[in-house]
Amino acid sequence: MQRYLISTAAALGFAIAASHASADTVLRASHQFPGGQGDVRDEMVQMMARQVADADVGLTIEVYPGQSLFKAREQWGAIARGRLDITSLPLDYASGRHPEFSATLMPGLVRNHAHAQRLNDSEFMDMIKAVIQEGGARVLADAWLSGGFASSKQCITSPDTAEGQAFRAAGPAFEEMLEAAGAPIASMPSSDIYAAMQTGVLDAANTSSMSFISYRLYEQVDCLTEPGDFALWFMYEPILISEQSWQSLNQEQQATLMEAGEAAEAFFAEEAAAIDQEMVDLYEENGVEVVSMSEDDYNAWLEIARETSYKNFADNVPNGQAIIDAALAVE
């Protein structure tokens, strides 16, 4: 997979800033992912920073990767209040403030990468983006990452294989499903999984294929369940800009940012499917067993999800059933 590798992501951000010392406006971009190590989410933000700098519209983006500016769980609040300008964010992290966002990490709601692309232009995404904007931000680039499961104790396939394993589940919908399967839950951002596994706090986790790569989790697990043909796990991780920051820009700067976002989104779409295979190859090279869920496994999980996370979302989230129906309507 082609990568835009740099020495450090922060260095690039500051280099861009230095080369445009007379820029009228500086936007700070923060994310939790490793910088300069090939993480596609970092690369999307870095690509936008370069394109904005080249446009010479009096705008500079300084990039702060690896939680160097804000912690992972702090970024939505900072964006909403205008303390941060841009972020690449797993949107479900903000579901405590906006429970509608749990639909962007709902088990089995997104079937594959092509389906994710179709969702981007659907009523479902219009509903999610309306909540984003009401909350104080707007989307510059869409990104859906597939993911899987990994464990240091037992391969995760059918629901009974998760029973008794201390699990990081990446959001309320997956937590509800896994709890119903008998897995104790520990909530944390993906950036904390490695340390939690290393210290025995976690036995298993699910996260995106890109995070499985970037956070070197192959060093802590014995078995990986790849997305394969039956991927339960897809997560929406857009690039967002604070509405306050957006409104402070002139029309030329806004247009330049949107063009940069479209280019970053197109880059991501080309890379997304290859990330899964890159993950599988990396884990096999490091001696980790790689397995896939069967259709029966997938359906068993989905049955639990419909009785737990789907039902709870429909019952307790404003417009919850309408949001789910809008997603399910996209073939």
XYZ file of C-alpha atoms in Angstrom:
331
model
C 0.000 0.000 0.000
C 1.406 3.390 -0.942
C 2.029 5.612 2.016
C 2.856 9.272 2.470
C 5.529 8.620 5.086
C 7.140 11.515 6.933
C 9.646 11.747 9.738
C 7.059 12.897 12.240
C 3.586 14.223 11.633
C 4.089 17.122 14.004
C 7.253 18.138 12.161
C 5.331 18.419 8.913
C 2.671 20.530 10.543
C 5.237 22.928 11.939
C 7.192 22.979 8.685
C 4.065 24.033 6.833
C 3.445 26.695 9.438
C 7.003 27.997 9.120
C 6.825 28.190 5.341
C 3.677 30.301 5.638
C 4.727 32.585 8.443
C 2.543 35.335 7.069
C -0.627 33.179 6.987
C -3.684 35.022 8.231
C -5.294 31.997 9.892
C -3.823 28.915 11.578
C -6.040 25.898 12.182
C -4.955 23.270 14.707
C -5.750 19.659 13.779
C -5.619 17.016 16.510
C -6.058 13.254 16.437
C -5.176 10.215 18.538
C -3.444 8.145 15.856
C 0.308 7.654 15.416
C 1.921 10.292 13.239
C 4.301 9.562 10.383
C 3.831 5.778 10.585
C 1.467 5.162 7.683
C -1.844 5.406 9.544
C -4.335 6.362 6.835
C -6.233 8.698 9.180
C -3.083 10.684 9.920
C -2.248 10.690 6.231
C -5.667 12.125 5.354
C -5.118 15.073 7.688
C -1.530 15.582 6.508
C -2.693 15.516 2.885
C -5.229 18.223 3.652
C -2.551 20.321 5.361
C -0.307 20.113 2.305
C -3.101 20.902 -0.157
C -4.256 23.909 1.873
C -0.688 25.214 2.092
C -0.198 24.828 -1.655
C -3.410 26.741 -2.345
C -1.920 29.871 -0.728
C -5.223 31.266 0.548
C -3.920 32.632 3.847
C -4.600 29.377 5.691
C -2.303 26.951 7.510
C -3.122 23.632 9.205
C -0.855 22.535 12.054
C -1.179 18.791 12.729
C -0.846 17.326 16.229
C -1.004 13.492 16.107
C -0.859 10.895 18.856
C -2.974 12.790 21.437
C -0.237 15.430 21.642
C -2.780 18.258 21.814
C -5.995 16.659 23.122
C -6.719 13.203 24.490
C -8.882 10.972 22.322
C -12.049 11.410 24.380
C -11.569 15.176 24.697
C -11.609 16.009 21.003
C -15.353 16.191 20.380
C -15.912 18.575 23.283
C -12.997 20.712 22.132
C -14.349 20.850 18.577
C -17.890 21.632 19.731
C -16.688 24.509 21.942
C -14.299 25.921 19.356
C -11.160 25.096 21.363
C -9.970 22.824 18.547
C -10.320 23.496 14.837
C -10.015 20.112 13.072
C -9.961 16.481 14.151
C -10.041 12.960 12.741
C -12.420 11.326 15.181
C -14.128 7.960 15.707
C -17.561 9.553 15.930
C -18.939 6.969 18.347
C -16.552 8.390 20.968
C -19.013 11.289 21.235
C -22.102 9.095 21.647
C -22.261 9.963 25.349
C -23.168 13.506 24.298
C -25.089 12.571 21.143
C -26.437 9.006 21.386
C -27.398 9.075 17.704
C -23.699 8.604 16.930
C -23.877 5.011 18.209
C -25.468 4.136 14.860
C -22.068 4.741 13.242
C -20.707 1.703 15.099
C -23.716 -0.607 15.130
C -22.957 -4.342 14.708
C -23.661 -5.501 11.182
C -25.225 -2.234 10.023
C -22.463 -1.753 7.433
C -21.752 -4.889 5.430
C -18.635 -4.009 3.415
C -16.609 -1.120 2.020
C -18.847 -0.639 -1.020
C -21.885 -0.495 1.228
C -20.137 2.103 3.392
C -19.552 4.275 0.327
C -23.236 4.085 -0.563
C -24.199 5.075 2.974
C -22.198 8.304 2.604
C -24.811 9.609 0.154
C -27.893 8.380 1.978
C -30.677 9.688 4.194
C -28.980 7.836 7.054
C -25.853 9.964 6.743
C -27.910 13.135 6.288
C -29.484 12.407 9.674
C -26.098 11.795 11.326
C -24.547 14.914 9.795
C -27.487 17.015 10.982
C -26.674 15.944 14.554
C -22.979 16.688 13.977
C -23.812 20.201 12.821
C -26.273 20.797 15.638
C -23.491 19.739 18.006
C -21.097 22.376 16.672
C -19.097 20.740 13.868
C -19.284 19.789 10.215
C -17.768 17.017 8.093
C -14.845 17.704 5.765
C -14.216 14.069 4.757
C -16.054 10.783 5.251
C -14.210 7.615 6.267
C -15.485 4.175 7.290
C -12.961 1.680 8.634
C -13.640 -2.022 8.903
C -12.334 -3.945 11.863
C -12.221 -7.214 13.693
C -11.568 -8.919 17.001
C -8.374 -10.064 18.707
C -7.680 -12.030 21.848
C -4.818 -13.271 23.977
C -6.936 -16.182 25.270
C -9.248 -17.636 22.622
C -10.162 -16.864 19.009
C -13.398 -14.862 18.741
C -15.805 -16.471 16.273
C -19.219 -17.510 17.621
C -20.737 -15.601 20.582
C -19.811 -18.334 23.104
C -16.107 -17.743 22.371
C -16.327 -14.261 23.933
C -17.791 -15.475 27.218
C -15.606 -14.595 30.200
C -13.058 -12.577 28.205
C -12.482 -9.021 29.479
C -13.290 -7.031 26.353
C -12.748 -3.551 24.939
C -15.801 -3.134 22.760
C -15.482 0.302 21.124
C -18.825 1.897 21.819
C -22.192 1.281 23.492
C -23.716 -0.842 20.717
C -20.887 -3.366 20.741
C -20.668 -3.268 24.524
C -24.344 -4.233 24.821
C -23.959 -7.075 22.351
C -20.805 -8.455 23.963
C -22.186 -8.157 27.486
C -25.170 -10.234 26.403
C -22.688 -12.861 25.181
C -21.087 -12.958 28.646
C -18.028 -10.739 28.128
C -17.031 -8.285 30.893
C -16.509 -4.818 29.353
C -13.765 -2.215 29.850
C -14.313 1.053 27.952
C -11.308 2.912 26.556
C -10.059 4.528 23.338
C -8.136 2.348 20.896
C -4.909 4.114 21.852
C -5.121 2.508 25.323
C -5.693 -1.108 24.214
C -2.001 -2.088 24.039
C -1.231 -1.063 27.617
C -4.460 -2.623 28.905
C -3.595 -5.945 27.282
C -0.004 -5.733 28.451
C -1.139 -5.298 32.069
C -3.873 -7.922 31.924
C -6.789 -5.491 32.139
C -8.017 -6.805 28.785
C -8.146 -10.266 27.257
C -9.716 -9.192 23.976
C -10.643 -6.156 21.931
C -12.292 -5.034 18.762
C -11.098 -2.043 16.811
C -10.412 -0.978 13.240
C -7.972 -2.814 11.001
C -5.893 0.366 10.836
C -5.653 0.574 14.620
C -4.706 -3.105 14.809
C -1.775 -2.160 12.578
C -0.794 1.235 13.963
C -0.912 0.258 17.635
C 1.102 -2.945 17.068
C -1.450 -5.081 18.872
C 0.040 -8.197 17.283
C 2.605 -7.960 20.090
C -0.112 -8.643 22.689
C -2.562 -11.086 21.067
C -2.533 -14.714 19.947
C -5.535 -14.723 17.603
C -7.049 -12.200 15.186
C -10.539 -12.433 13.692
C -10.298 -10.604 10.369
C -13.282 -8.754 8.835
C -13.493 -11.273 5.974
C -16.794 -11.782 4.164
C -18.819 -11.312 7.355
C -17.617 -8.114 8.999
C -19.624 -7.122 12.062
C -17.434 -4.101 12.749
C -17.427 -0.891 10.697
C -16.800 2.497 12.280
C -17.315 6.012 10.933
C -14.195 8.123 11.518
C -14.668 11.443 9.675
C -12.503 14.524 9.552
C -14.436 17.295 11.286
C -14.051 21.044 11.581
C -15.484 23.136 14.384
C -18.442 25.201 13.200
C -16.963 28.210 14.984
C -13.701 27.769 13.068
C -15.568 27.245 9.795
C -17.544 30.456 10.192
C -14.326 32.403 10.833
C -12.993 31.557 7.353
C -13.663 33.442 4.156
C -15.362 31.762 1.192
C -12.094 31.041 -0.623
C -10.645 29.362 2.450
C -13.825 27.335 2.995
C -13.808 26.172 -0.623
C -10.136 25.200 -0.348
C -10.801 23.171 2.796
C -13.708 21.349 1.191
C -11.596 20.527 -1.881
C -8.822 19.216 0.378
C -11.369 17.129 2.270
C -12.718 15.641 -0.958
C -9.185 14.710 -2.043
C -8.475 13.093 1.337
C -11.742 11.150 1.175
C -10.921 9.876 -2.322
C -7.459 8.807 -1.142
C -9.007 6.944 1.778
C -11.549 5.179 -0.440
C -8.721 3.781 -2.581
C -6.798 2.573 0.485
C -9.614 1.237 2.685
C -10.066 -2.309 1.402
C -6.317 -2.934 1.179
C -5.893 -2.112 4.868
C -7.660 -5.337 5.863
C -5.212 -7.477 3.894
C -2.265 -5.483 5.194
C -3.451 -6.269 8.723
C -3.814 -9.996 7.990
C -0.357 -10.183 6.423
C 1.244 -8.323 9.324
C -0.346 -10.522 11.974
C 0.518 -13.744 10.193
C 4.117 -12.560 9.779
C 4.238 -12.048 13.540
C 2.949 -15.505 14.391
C -0.635 -14.555 15.249
C -3.357 -17.024 14.267
C -5.851 -15.420 11.860
C -9.426 -16.728 11.623
C -12.693 -15.594 10.029
C -16.301 -15.718 11.168
C -18.599 -18.054 9.304
C -22.007 -16.919 8.126
C -23.539 -18.841 11.029
C -21.230 -17.037 13.486
C -22.156 -13.679 11.969
C -25.880 -14.400 12.124
C -25.632 -15.546 15.743
C -23.964 -12.275 16.704
C -26.486 -10.273 14.699
C -29.361 -11.977 16.485
C -27.906 -10.900 19.834
C -27.305 -7.378 18.511
C -30.900 -7.008 17.337
C -32.177 -8.045 20.764
C -29.802 -5.686 22.606
C -28.057 -2.791 20.858
C -30.587 -2.355 18.019
C -33.550 -2.521 20.392
C -31.981 -0.205 22.968
C -31.041 2.301 20.277
C -34.555 2.293 18.822
C -36.180 2.603 22.259
C -33.903 5.204 23.857
C -32.381 7.409 21.150
C -34.311 10.273 19.528
C -35.354 9.095 16.055
C -33.487 5.860 16.813
C -35.717 3.544 14.799
C -35.828 5.994 11.894
C -32.016 6.169 11.844
C -31.690 2.378 11.800
C -34.376 2.072 9.115
C -32.602 4.653 6.962
C -29.364 2.647 7.171
C -31.084 -0.665 6.459
C -32.774 0.876 3.410
C -29.398 1.285 1.700
C -28.693 -1.884 -0.297
